[in-house]
């Protein structure tokens, strides 16, 4: 069928339409600000979807990456990569875990985690291992990770899905206990500490502690997807650290390389040696440029005290939003932690993406009705105040419009 003649010509006719895009192109950035090709300036409340940890053009990151590009971008995993050991050692120090597999994206990290769980089961003599996953979860868009994802929209059209997943609701210990009683082939529990794409839904501290206990009792692996909520975003290095627990397997990506693609699966002793030579690999994983980006990102987070900044500016942002939106009909809840915040409205609000961009603010809308803020961890109090000042009037105006 021909497209209706009234549709405007696409500015990107050769790019596959897997994203609905706003008609603007970003050209450059500095700190928490970005400029489009027309010269319009935006405050970055999105951070490239929780990726640009250090904002844009960070004065310490840029020269380090330039130096690395001039030395060696890629070598191959046939040889030792000293920067891999350097980044792995740092991630182990920060997490208390013991070894790391490197890849390039979140779905790849999760795919590796799922393979670890299955092989962990096979090594114990379980031929058809099962992994507990969650309603509203998001783990990526490969066939296995979309099967683990708890969103029918992400799965639609891609069946048959990968088998071997058992789904439960978040924060429901009784549901997990029931699985434990009824299913002998379970080998792992796999969840996000704060569900990102699912609408900024935090796992409760007590729930995480209960899941850790159940995993220990049953000999299951606890696998925490910290792709979105990890790397300082909540004010601790990893979001699960607020619950005082340690996972066995922790996939990371997004913020780890400040925009350079880096994925990692950090494993504790029970999972560290499940995969051996020939079991898994990826060409780009752990290349020197990616590793340098990871090493420098973690170093700069430490040097600049960005965990404390994420916690305190995040709290100020949340308080500002709460103050401005108090009593506004249609605001259901403000939730999240540090610089990972969601404002749930009582109706789908995707159009706020465009309205916010027009007003000079980058943000996203997830799970249809949740406005998501995941800005760079360098956000200042004043910039947090500006986010509140731009966003809250937009929300009020939107909610004053026709009800759903
Ligand atoms: C929690 C979580 N896991 C995995 C992914 C997939 O990461 P990627 O898009 O890098 O494949 C995402 C992406 O949004 C995510 O939020």
Short mmCIF file of C-alpha atoms and ligand atoms in Angstrom, two decimals:
data_model
loop_
_atom_site.label_atom_id
_atom_site.label_comp_id
_atom_site.label_asym_id
_atom_site.label_seq_id
_atom_site.Cartn_x
_atom_site.Cartn_y
_atom_site.Cartn_z
CA UNK A 1 0.00 0.00 0.00
CA UNK A 2 1.28 3.51 -0.80
CA UNK A 3 1.84 5.93 2.08
CA UNK A 4 -0.82 8.67 2.26
CA UNK A 5 0.32 11.67 0.21
CA UNK A 6 -0.15 14.01 3.15
CA UNK A 7 2.72 12.43 5.15
CA UNK A 8 5.79 14.69 5.21
CA UNK A 9 8.86 13.25 3.51
CA UNK A 10 11.09 11.56 6.07
CA UNK A 11 14.32 13.43 6.77
CA UNK A 12 15.97 10.00 7.11
CA UNK A 13 14.59 7.90 4.24
CA UNK A 14 17.36 5.31 4.53
CA UNK A 15 17.23 4.76 8.28
CA UNK A 16 15.01 1.87 9.35
CA UNK A 17 12.05 3.23 11.28
CA UNK A 18 12.55 1.37 14.56
CA UNK A 19 12.19 4.58 16.60
CA UNK A 20 9.59 7.32 16.50
CA UNK A 21 11.89 10.33 16.44
CA UNK A 22 11.36 14.00 17.17
CA UNK A 23 12.32 16.15 14.16
CA UNK A 24 15.46 17.62 15.67
CA UNK A 25 19.13 16.63 15.57
CA UNK A 26 21.59 17.31 18.35
CA UNK A 27 24.87 18.76 17.26
CA UNK A 28 27.05 19.21 20.36
CA UNK A 29 26.92 19.39 24.12
CA UNK A 30 28.70 20.73 27.16
CA UNK A 31 28.03 19.54 30.69
CA UNK A 32 24.28 19.02 31.10
CA UNK A 33 23.41 21.12 28.04
CA UNK A 34 23.04 20.17 24.37
CA UNK A 35 22.50 22.25 21.24
CA UNK A 36 20.67 21.19 18.09
CA UNK A 37 21.74 21.85 14.52
CA UNK A 38 19.57 25.01 14.50
CA UNK A 39 21.41 26.38 17.54
CA UNK A 40 18.58 25.78 20.04
CA UNK A 41 19.76 24.89 23.55
CA UNK A 42 18.31 22.11 25.76
CA UNK A 43 18.80 21.06 29.35
CA UNK A 44 19.57 17.35 29.29
CA UNK A 45 17.26 15.53 31.68
CA UNK A 46 17.68 12.31 29.72
CA UNK A 47 21.46 11.79 29.49
CA UNK A 48 21.06 9.74 26.32
CA UNK A 49 18.74 7.43 28.34
CA UNK A 50 20.93 7.05 31.43
CA UNK A 51 24.13 6.81 29.39
CA UNK A 52 25.95 10.17 29.55
CA UNK A 53 27.07 9.77 33.15
CA UNK A 54 29.59 12.61 32.89
CA UNK A 55 27.41 14.82 30.71
CA UNK A 56 28.82 16.03 27.41
CA UNK A 57 32.42 16.87 26.45
CA UNK A 58 33.70 16.29 29.98
CA UNK A 59 37.08 18.04 30.22
CA UNK A 60 38.78 15.01 31.80
CA UNK A 61 37.13 12.32 29.68
CA UNK A 62 37.68 13.90 26.27
CA UNK A 63 41.52 14.08 26.35
CA UNK A 64 41.75 10.57 27.82
CA UNK A 65 39.64 9.15 24.98
CA UNK A 66 41.54 11.19 22.40
CA UNK A 67 44.79 9.77 23.72
CA UNK A 68 43.42 6.22 23.63
CA UNK A 69 42.12 6.59 20.07
CA UNK A 70 45.59 7.73 19.04
CA UNK A 71 47.14 4.65 20.68
CA UNK A 72 44.86 1.66 20.16
CA UNK A 73 41.11 1.43 19.55
CA UNK A 74 40.71 -2.29 19.11
CA UNK A 75 43.03 -5.27 19.38
CA UNK A 76 41.04 -8.54 19.83
CA UNK A 77 40.37 -10.97 22.61
CA UNK A 78 43.10 -13.28 21.26
CA UNK A 79 45.57 -11.21 23.28
CA UNK A 80 45.79 -9.79 26.77
CA UNK A 81 44.05 -6.43 27.15
CA UNK A 82 45.55 -4.76 30.24
CA UNK A 83 42.76 -2.17 30.38
CA UNK A 84 40.24 -5.03 30.72
CA UNK A 85 41.96 -6.22 33.87
CA UNK A 86 42.13 -2.64 35.16
CA UNK A 87 38.38 -2.04 34.67
CA UNK A 88 37.45 -5.53 35.89
CA UNK A 89 39.50 -5.09 39.07
CA UNK A 90 37.81 -1.74 39.75
CA UNK A 91 34.32 -3.14 39.19
CA UNK A 92 35.13 -6.04 41.53
CA UNK A 93 36.46 -3.65 44.17
CA UNK A 94 33.32 -1.50 43.97
CA UNK A 95 30.87 -4.41 43.97
CA UNK A 96 32.63 -6.95 46.19
CA UNK A 97 32.32 -9.49 43.36
CA UNK A 98 35.13 -11.40 41.71
CA UNK A 99 35.24 -11.50 37.91
CA UNK A 100 33.90 -9.74 34.83
CA UNK A 101 32.92 -10.59 31.24
CA UNK A 102 32.95 -7.60 28.87
CA UNK A 103 30.60 -6.91 25.97
CA UNK A 104 29.18 -3.75 24.41
CA UNK A 105 25.48 -3.32 25.28
CA UNK A 106 22.89 -4.04 27.92
CA UNK A 107 21.14 -6.79 26.04
CA UNK A 108 24.48 -8.51 25.45
CA UNK A 109 25.29 -8.34 29.16
CA UNK A 110 21.89 -9.83 29.94
CA UNK A 111 22.24 -12.48 27.27
CA UNK A 112 25.53 -13.53 28.90
CA UNK A 113 23.83 -13.58 32.30
CA UNK A 114 21.08 -15.85 30.96
CA UNK A 115 23.70 -18.20 29.50
CA UNK A 116 25.52 -18.27 32.84
CA UNK A 117 22.27 -19.19 34.61
CA UNK A 118 21.46 -21.97 32.15
CA UNK A 119 24.95 -23.45 32.26
CA UNK A 120 24.97 -23.16 36.05
CA UNK A 121 21.85 -25.36 35.93
CA UNK A 122 23.28 -27.82 33.43
CA UNK A 123 26.44 -28.13 35.52
CA UNK A 124 24.17 -29.18 38.43
CA UNK A 125 22.43 -31.77 36.25
CA UNK A 126 19.30 -29.69 35.49
CA UNK A 127 18.63 -30.25 31.77
CA UNK A 128 15.76 -27.77 31.42
CA UNK A 129 16.72 -24.90 33.70
CA UNK A 130 14.19 -22.16 34.50
CA UNK A 131 14.84 -18.53 35.39
CA UNK A 132 12.45 -16.39 37.44
CA UNK A 133 11.68 -13.07 35.71
CA UNK A 134 9.30 -10.20 36.45
CA UNK A 135 6.15 -8.49 35.28
CA UNK A 136 6.98 -5.10 33.68
CA UNK A 137 10.68 -6.02 33.43
CA UNK A 138 12.82 -4.87 30.52
CA UNK A 139 16.04 -6.66 29.66
CA UNK A 140 16.63 -5.89 25.98
CA UNK A 141 15.47 -6.72 22.49
CA UNK A 142 17.36 -9.87 21.48
CA UNK A 143 15.12 -12.93 21.25
CA UNK A 144 16.20 -14.24 24.66
CA UNK A 145 16.15 -10.90 26.46
CA UNK A 146 12.78 -9.89 25.00
CA UNK A 147 11.46 -13.24 26.17
CA UNK A 148 12.66 -12.37 29.68
CA UNK A 149 11.09 -8.91 29.35
CA UNK A 150 7.64 -8.52 30.92
CA UNK A 151 6.06 -6.29 28.29
CA UNK A 152 3.78 -7.86 25.65
CA UNK A 153 4.38 -4.88 23.31
CA UNK A 154 8.10 -5.68 23.15
CA UNK A 155 7.38 -9.34 22.44
CA UNK A 156 4.56 -8.93 19.90
CA UNK A 157 5.48 -10.27 16.48
CA UNK A 158 8.62 -12.09 17.57
CA UNK A 159 7.32 -15.46 18.73
CA UNK A 160 8.07 -18.20 19.38
CA UNK A 161 9.63 -16.80 22.52
CA UNK A 162 12.52 -18.49 24.28
CA UNK A 163 11.23 -20.92 26.91
CA UNK A 164 12.50 -21.44 30.41
CA UNK A 165 11.20 -18.30 32.10
CA UNK A 166 8.77 -18.20 35.05
CA UNK A 167 7.20 -14.78 35.62
CA UNK A 168 6.25 -13.25 38.98
CA UNK A 169 5.10 -9.79 40.17
CA UNK A 170 7.69 -7.45 41.73
CA UNK A 171 7.81 -7.04 45.52
CA UNK A 172 5.68 -10.14 46.17
CA UNK A 173 7.65 -12.54 48.36
CA UNK A 174 4.76 -15.03 48.55
CA UNK A 175 4.75 -15.38 44.74
CA UNK A 176 8.47 -16.19 44.73
CA UNK A 177 8.05 -18.62 47.64
CA UNK A 178 5.33 -20.39 45.65
CA UNK A 179 7.69 -20.75 42.67
CA UNK A 180 10.34 -22.11 45.02
CA UNK A 181 7.93 -24.73 46.36
CA UNK A 182 6.50 -25.76 43.02
CA UNK A 183 9.32 -25.65 40.47
CA UNK A 184 12.33 -27.87 40.90
CA UNK A 185 14.19 -26.64 37.82
CA UNK A 186 14.62 -23.00 38.82
CA UNK A 187 18.28 -21.95 38.78
CA UNK A 188 18.19 -18.16 39.05
CA UNK A 189 16.16 -15.05 39.79
CA UNK A 190 16.67 -12.16 37.37
CA UNK A 191 15.43 -8.65 38.10
CA UNK A 192 16.14 -4.94 37.81
CA UNK A 193 16.67 -3.25 41.17
CA UNK A 194 14.67 -0.32 39.80
CA UNK A 195 12.67 -1.20 36.71
CA UNK A 196 13.48 1.49 34.18
CA UNK A 197 11.50 0.96 31.00
CA UNK A 198 8.68 -0.55 33.06
CA UNK A 199 8.00 2.85 34.67
CA UNK A 200 10.64 3.49 37.39
CA UNK A 201 9.39 0.77 39.75
CA UNK A 202 11.81 0.15 42.62
CA UNK A 203 12.24 -3.26 44.20
CA UNK A 204 11.79 -2.73 47.94
CA UNK A 205 14.81 -3.17 50.20
CA UNK A 206 13.03 -5.90 52.19
CA UNK A 207 12.05 -7.64 48.98
CA UNK A 208 15.65 -7.68 47.71
CA UNK A 209 16.79 -9.07 51.05
CA UNK A 210 14.11 -11.77 50.90
CA UNK A 211 15.09 -12.71 47.33
CA UNK A 212 18.73 -12.98 48.42
CA UNK A 213 17.69 -15.27 51.28
CA UNK A 214 15.54 -17.48 49.06
CA UNK A 215 18.33 -17.74 46.47
CA UNK A 216 20.75 -18.82 49.20
CA UNK A 217 18.33 -21.38 50.62
CA UNK A 218 17.63 -22.86 47.19
CA UNK A 219 21.11 -22.61 45.65
CA UNK A 220 19.82 -20.22 42.96
CA UNK A 221 21.80 -17.41 41.39
CA UNK A 222 20.62 -13.89 42.18
CA UNK A 223 21.08 -11.90 38.95
CA UNK A 224 20.49 -8.14 39.22
CA UNK A 225 20.16 -6.20 35.97
CA UNK A 226 21.80 -2.87 36.85
CA UNK A 227 22.09 -1.77 33.23
CA UNK A 228 20.00 1.35 33.89
CA UNK A 229 20.11 1.85 37.67
CA UNK A 230 23.82 1.05 38.22
CA UNK A 231 27.02 3.14 37.99
CA UNK A 232 26.18 5.70 40.63
CA UNK A 233 22.76 6.69 39.38
CA UNK A 234 20.95 6.12 42.67
CA UNK A 235 23.73 7.59 44.82
CA UNK A 236 25.53 4.30 45.45
CA UNK A 237 27.71 2.54 42.91
CA UNK A 238 25.02 -0.09 42.44
CA UNK A 239 21.38 0.25 43.40
CA UNK A 240 21.27 -3.07 45.26
CA UNK A 241 23.84 -1.72 47.74
CA UNK A 242 21.03 0.24 49.40
CA UNK A 243 19.68 -3.16 50.51
CA UNK A 244 23.06 -4.34 51.86
CA UNK A 245 23.03 -7.43 49.65
CA UNK A 246 25.33 -8.80 46.94
CA UNK A 247 24.16 -10.45 43.74
CA UNK A 248 25.85 -13.44 42.11
CA UNK A 249 25.58 -11.92 38.64
CA UNK A 250 25.24 -8.22 37.74
CA UNK A 251 24.87 -7.06 34.12
CA UNK A 252 25.94 -3.45 33.50
CA UNK A 253 26.07 -1.18 30.44
CA UNK A 254 24.60 2.28 29.69
CA UNK A 255 26.42 4.63 32.12
CA UNK A 256 29.60 2.57 32.36
CA UNK A 257 31.30 4.17 29.36
CA UNK A 258 29.72 7.66 29.47
CA UNK A 259 28.52 7.20 25.88
CA UNK A 260 31.13 4.81 24.54
CA UNK A 261 29.40 1.40 24.27
CA UNK A 262 30.54 -0.80 27.16
CA UNK A 263 28.71 -3.74 28.69
CA UNK A 264 29.86 -5.94 31.53
CA UNK A 265 28.67 -8.92 33.55
CA UNK A 266 30.16 -8.81 37.02
CA UNK A 267 30.04 -12.16 38.83
CA UNK A 268 30.53 -13.38 42.37
CA UNK A 269 32.25 -16.64 43.30
CA UNK A 270 29.25 -18.90 42.56
CA UNK A 271 29.01 -17.69 38.97
CA UNK A 272 32.54 -16.55 38.17
CA UNK A 273 33.78 -19.77 36.62
CA UNK A 274 30.59 -21.11 35.05
CA UNK A 275 31.69 -20.00 31.58
CA UNK A 276 34.98 -21.28 30.23
CA UNK A 277 36.95 -21.01 26.98
CA UNK A 278 34.68 -21.45 23.98
CA UNK A 279 31.43 -20.90 25.91
CA UNK A 280 30.92 -17.25 25.10
CA UNK A 281 32.50 -14.27 23.40
CA UNK A 282 32.04 -11.14 21.32
CA UNK A 283 34.39 -9.37 18.92
CA UNK A 284 34.09 -5.84 20.31
CA UNK A 285 33.71 -6.73 23.99
CA UNK A 286 36.45 -5.28 26.15
CA UNK A 287 38.28 -3.40 23.42
CA UNK A 288 40.84 -0.84 24.61
CA UNK A 289 38.74 2.23 23.72
CA UNK A 290 35.69 0.88 25.55
CA UNK A 291 37.79 -0.14 28.56
CA UNK A 292 39.47 3.24 28.74
CA UNK A 293 36.05 4.88 28.71
CA UNK A 294 34.99 2.64 31.61
CA UNK A 295 38.16 3.20 33.62
CA UNK A 296 37.99 6.97 33.19
CA UNK A 297 34.26 7.13 33.91
CA UNK A 298 34.68 5.35 37.24
CA UNK A 299 37.79 7.40 38.09
CA UNK A 300 36.03 10.70 37.40
CA UNK A 301 32.91 9.66 39.31
CA UNK A 302 35.16 9.04 42.32
CA UNK A 303 37.32 12.13 41.88
CA UNK A 304 34.33 14.45 41.54
CA UNK A 305 32.20 12.88 44.28
CA UNK A 306 29.38 12.13 41.84
CA UNK A 307 27.72 9.47 44.02
CA UNK A 308 27.07 12.08 46.69
CA UNK A 309 26.03 14.54 43.98
CA UNK A 310 23.53 12.08 42.47
CA UNK A 311 22.05 11.43 45.91
CA UNK A 312 21.76 15.04 47.03
CA UNK A 313 20.84 16.71 43.72
CA UNK A 314 18.45 13.81 43.06
CA UNK A 315 16.78 14.47 46.40
CA UNK A 316 16.58 18.21 45.64
CA UNK A 317 15.06 17.45 42.23
CA UNK A 318 12.54 15.09 43.73
CA UNK A 319 11.63 17.56 46.46
CA UNK A 320 11.23 20.36 43.91
CA UNK A 321 8.95 18.23 41.75
CA UNK A 322 6.94 17.13 44.77
CA UNK A 323 6.51 20.73 45.94
CA UNK A 324 5.41 22.04 42.55
CA UNK A 325 3.12 19.11 41.78
CA UNK A 326 1.55 18.71 45.20
CA UNK A 327 -2.21 18.39 44.94
CA UNK A 328 -2.19 18.53 41.12
CA UNK A 329 -4.98 16.23 39.95
CA UNK A 330 -3.65 13.60 37.57
CA UNK A 331 -0.21 13.24 39.17
CA UNK A 332 -0.27 9.70 40.54
CA UNK A 333 3.18 9.36 42.10
CA UNK A 334 6.77 10.60 42.03
CA UNK A 335 9.22 7.72 42.62
CA UNK A 336 12.74 6.48 42.13
CA UNK A 337 16.05 7.25 43.77
CA UNK A 338 18.93 9.64 43.18
CA UNK A 339 18.96 10.75 39.56
CA UNK A 340 16.56 8.06 38.36
CA UNK A 341 13.13 9.56 38.86
CA UNK A 342 9.69 8.89 37.44
CA UNK A 343 6.53 11.00 37.60
CA UNK A 344 3.50 8.85 36.92
CA UNK A 345 0.45 10.60 35.47
CA UNK A 346 -3.04 9.18 35.27
CA UNK A 347 -2.98 9.13 31.46
CA UNK A 348 -0.63 8.40 28.55
CA UNK A 349 1.67 11.38 28.15
CA UNK A 350 4.01 10.57 25.27
CA UNK A 351 3.35 13.98 23.73
CA UNK A 352 5.23 15.59 26.63
CA UNK A 353 8.47 14.48 24.97
CA UNK A 354 7.90 16.93 22.13
CA UNK A 355 6.42 19.64 24.34
CA UNK A 356 9.40 19.44 26.69
CA UNK A 357 11.84 19.61 23.78
CA UNK A 358 10.05 22.72 22.54
CA UNK A 359 10.46 24.20 26.00
CA UNK A 360 14.18 23.32 25.99
CA UNK A 361 14.21 20.15 28.11
CA UNK A 362 15.18 16.58 27.17
CA UNK A 363 13.32 13.81 28.98
CA UNK A 364 11.55 10.57 28.15
CA UNK A 365 8.19 8.99 28.73
CA UNK A 366 8.16 5.32 29.57
CA UNK A 367 5.42 2.76 30.27
CA UNK A 368 3.06 5.21 28.44
CA UNK A 369 2.35 7.44 31.42
CA UNK A 370 5.59 7.86 33.37
CA UNK A 371 7.84 10.87 32.76
CA UNK A 372 11.40 9.68 33.27
CA UNK A 373 14.36 11.82 34.33
CA UNK A 374 17.80 10.20 34.13
CA UNK A 375 20.15 13.19 33.68
CA UNK A 376 23.95 13.12 33.85
CA UNK A 377 25.33 12.56 37.36
CA UNK A 378 27.06 15.96 37.18
CA UNK A 379 23.68 17.76 37.32
CA UNK A 380 23.91 20.79 39.61
CA UNK A 381 21.29 21.99 42.08
CA UNK A 382 20.64 24.98 39.90
CA UNK A 383 20.10 22.75 36.86
CA UNK A 384 17.75 20.57 38.93
CA UNK A 385 15.83 23.73 39.81
CA UNK A 386 15.65 24.62 36.11
CA UNK A 387 14.27 21.15 35.26
CA UNK A 388 11.51 21.69 37.82
CA UNK A 389 10.83 25.18 36.48
CA UNK A 390 10.45 23.97 32.89
CA UNK A 391 8.74 20.64 33.51
CA UNK A 392 6.11 21.33 36.15
CA UNK A 393 4.18 23.99 34.19
CA UNK A 394 4.17 21.63 31.19
CA UNK A 395 2.73 18.84 33.31
CA UNK A 396 0.07 21.12 34.78
CA UNK A 397 -0.89 22.45 31.35
CA UNK A 398 -1.05 18.91 29.96
CA UNK A 399 -3.21 17.65 32.81
CA UNK A 400 -5.53 20.64 32.49
CA UNK A 401 -6.25 19.50 28.92
CA UNK A 402 -8.91 16.97 27.92
CA UNK A 403 -9.03 13.98 30.30
CA UNK A 404 -8.50 10.49 28.86
C1 LIG B 1 17.42 -2.57 32.69
C2 LIG B 1 17.83 -2.68 31.26
N1 LIG B 1 18.39 -3.80 30.83
C3 LIG B 1 18.79 -3.93 29.56
C4 LIG B 1 18.62 -2.93 28.64
C5 LIG B 1 19.07 -3.11 27.23
O1 LIG B 1 20.22 -2.38 27.02
P1 LIG B 1 20.71 -2.05 25.52
O2 LIG B 1 19.72 -1.12 24.94
O3 LIG B 1 22.08 -1.45 25.70
O4 LIG B 1 20.76 -3.35 24.79
C6 LIG B 1 18.03 -1.74 29.05
C7 LIG B 1 17.81 -0.64 28.08
O5 LIG B 1 17.02 0.21 28.27
C8 LIG B 1 17.63 -1.62 30.39
O6 LIG B 1 17.04 -0.49 30.84
#
